[in-house]
XYZ file of C-alpha atoms in Angstrom:
116
model
C 8.315 -20.761 3.608
C 11.125 -19.635 5.898
C 11.139 -23.035 7.628
C 11.622 -24.729 4.235
C 14.524 -22.444 3.382
C 16.189 -23.153 6.730
C 16.160 -26.901 5.982
C 18.611 -26.426 3.112
C 20.350 -23.133 3.856
C 22.119 -21.446 6.732
C 20.887 -17.870 6.782
C 23.084 -14.989 7.857
C 22.009 -14.048 11.423
C 21.304 -10.418 10.463
C 19.037 -11.448 7.589
C 17.421 -14.091 9.786
C 16.558 -11.443 12.388
C 15.255 -9.230 9.602
C 13.011 -12.046 8.411
C 11.675 -12.544 11.923
C 11.128 -8.797 12.375
C 9.278 -8.654 9.050
C 7.090 -11.602 10.050
C 6.293 -10.097 13.463
C 5.507 -6.677 12.010
C 3.417 -8.178 9.236
C 1.401 -10.133 11.793
C 0.926 -7.000 13.879
C -0.268 -5.074 10.842
C -2.668 -7.769 9.671
C -4.076 -8.641 13.079
C -5.251 -5.269 14.299
C -2.404 -2.826 14.695
C -4.743 0.151 14.322
C -7.010 -1.087 17.111
C -4.186 -1.306 19.662
C -3.906 1.465 22.263
C -0.444 2.416 21.025
C -1.493 2.991 17.390
C -5.081 4.080 17.924
C -5.806 6.050 14.763
C -8.444 8.091 16.606
C -5.736 9.946 18.544
C -2.913 12.197 17.421
C -0.374 10.086 19.330
C -1.692 6.867 17.763
C -1.538 8.307 14.269
C 2.086 9.298 14.787
C 2.971 5.885 16.197
C 1.293 4.234 13.214
C 3.263 6.348 10.743
C 6.545 5.434 12.445
C 5.573 1.750 12.435
C 4.677 1.859 8.734
C 7.919 3.654 7.838
C 9.977 0.999 9.633
C 7.896 -1.787 8.079
C 8.565 -0.288 4.640
C 12.334 -0.306 5.249
C 12.309 -3.896 6.523
C 10.070 -5.006 3.637
C 12.396 -3.537 1.011
C 15.385 -5.342 2.527
C 13.539 -8.666 2.585
C 12.303 -8.080 -0.967
C 15.889 -7.511 -2.129
C 17.068 -10.722 -0.459
C 14.312 -12.787 -2.034
C 14.775 -11.167 -5.458
C 18.457 -12.057 -5.303
C 17.546 -15.619 -4.241
C 14.971 -15.915 -7.015
C 17.410 -15.020 -9.779
C 20.179 -17.156 -8.254
C 17.798 -20.135 -8.206
C 16.799 -19.632 -11.828
C 20.424 -19.315 -12.902
C 21.292 -22.465 -10.933
C 18.517 -24.317 -12.775
C 19.718 -23.061 -16.141
C 23.312 -24.060 -15.422
C 22.727 -27.423 -13.743
C 19.510 -28.801 -15.178
C 19.907 -27.839 -18.816
C 16.650 -25.938 -19.072
C 18.127 -23.133 -21.149
C 16.646 -24.528 -24.366
C 13.171 -23.690 -23.026
C 14.036 -20.065 -22.206
C 14.533 -17.257 -24.743
C 18.167 -16.120 -24.971
C 17.352 -12.505 -24.074
C 15.620 -13.670 -20.889
C 18.648 -15.800 -19.957
C 20.879 -12.752 -20.490
C 18.571 -10.679 -18.275
C 18.666 -13.320 -15.520
C 22.459 -13.526 -15.652
C 22.732 -9.730 -15.391
C 20.730 -9.568 -12.164
C 22.573 -8.911 -8.915
C 22.858 -12.105 -6.878
C 25.440 -10.833 -4.407
C 22.967 -10.501 -1.544
C 22.015 -14.160 -1.959
C 25.646 -15.276 -2.075
C 26.584 -13.247 0.999
C 23.631 -14.240 3.204
C 22.821 -17.862 2.337
C 25.164 -20.834 2.775
C 24.061 -24.338 1.725
C 23.848 -26.926 4.491
C 26.046 -29.939 3.671
C 24.034 -32.668 2.006
C 20.826 -30.638 1.789
C 21.337 -29.517 -1.805
C-alpha cells in the first residue's frame, strides 16, 4: 500500500520514516518477537523489553493511524468536491466528513506533478 501511495505523493520524510518504523516493528511483532533472546517472555529482562517495545509500537501506531485517518477523510472530501458524488451521500455525513481534521494530510503529503 505504501508503494502505491509513493507513486502519486511525496511523503514528508518524518512520516515516511515513521511508516518504515511501523512496518519494521509490525513485522517483528508478527514474526516471533517473543521468541527472540531480547524479548524472551520467560525471563524478567525479556518481559521488560517486550513491554517497552509494545509501548513504542503503540505510540508509532497511533501516529500512523492519525495520518491515514486524515488521508481517508481528505480523499473522501476530494471525491465529493471533484467527482460530484455528493448526491449519493446523506447531507449529515458530508457535514461530518468536512468537519474532520485533514491538516496532517495537507502538511505531510504533496502530490507528484502529473500523478493526480
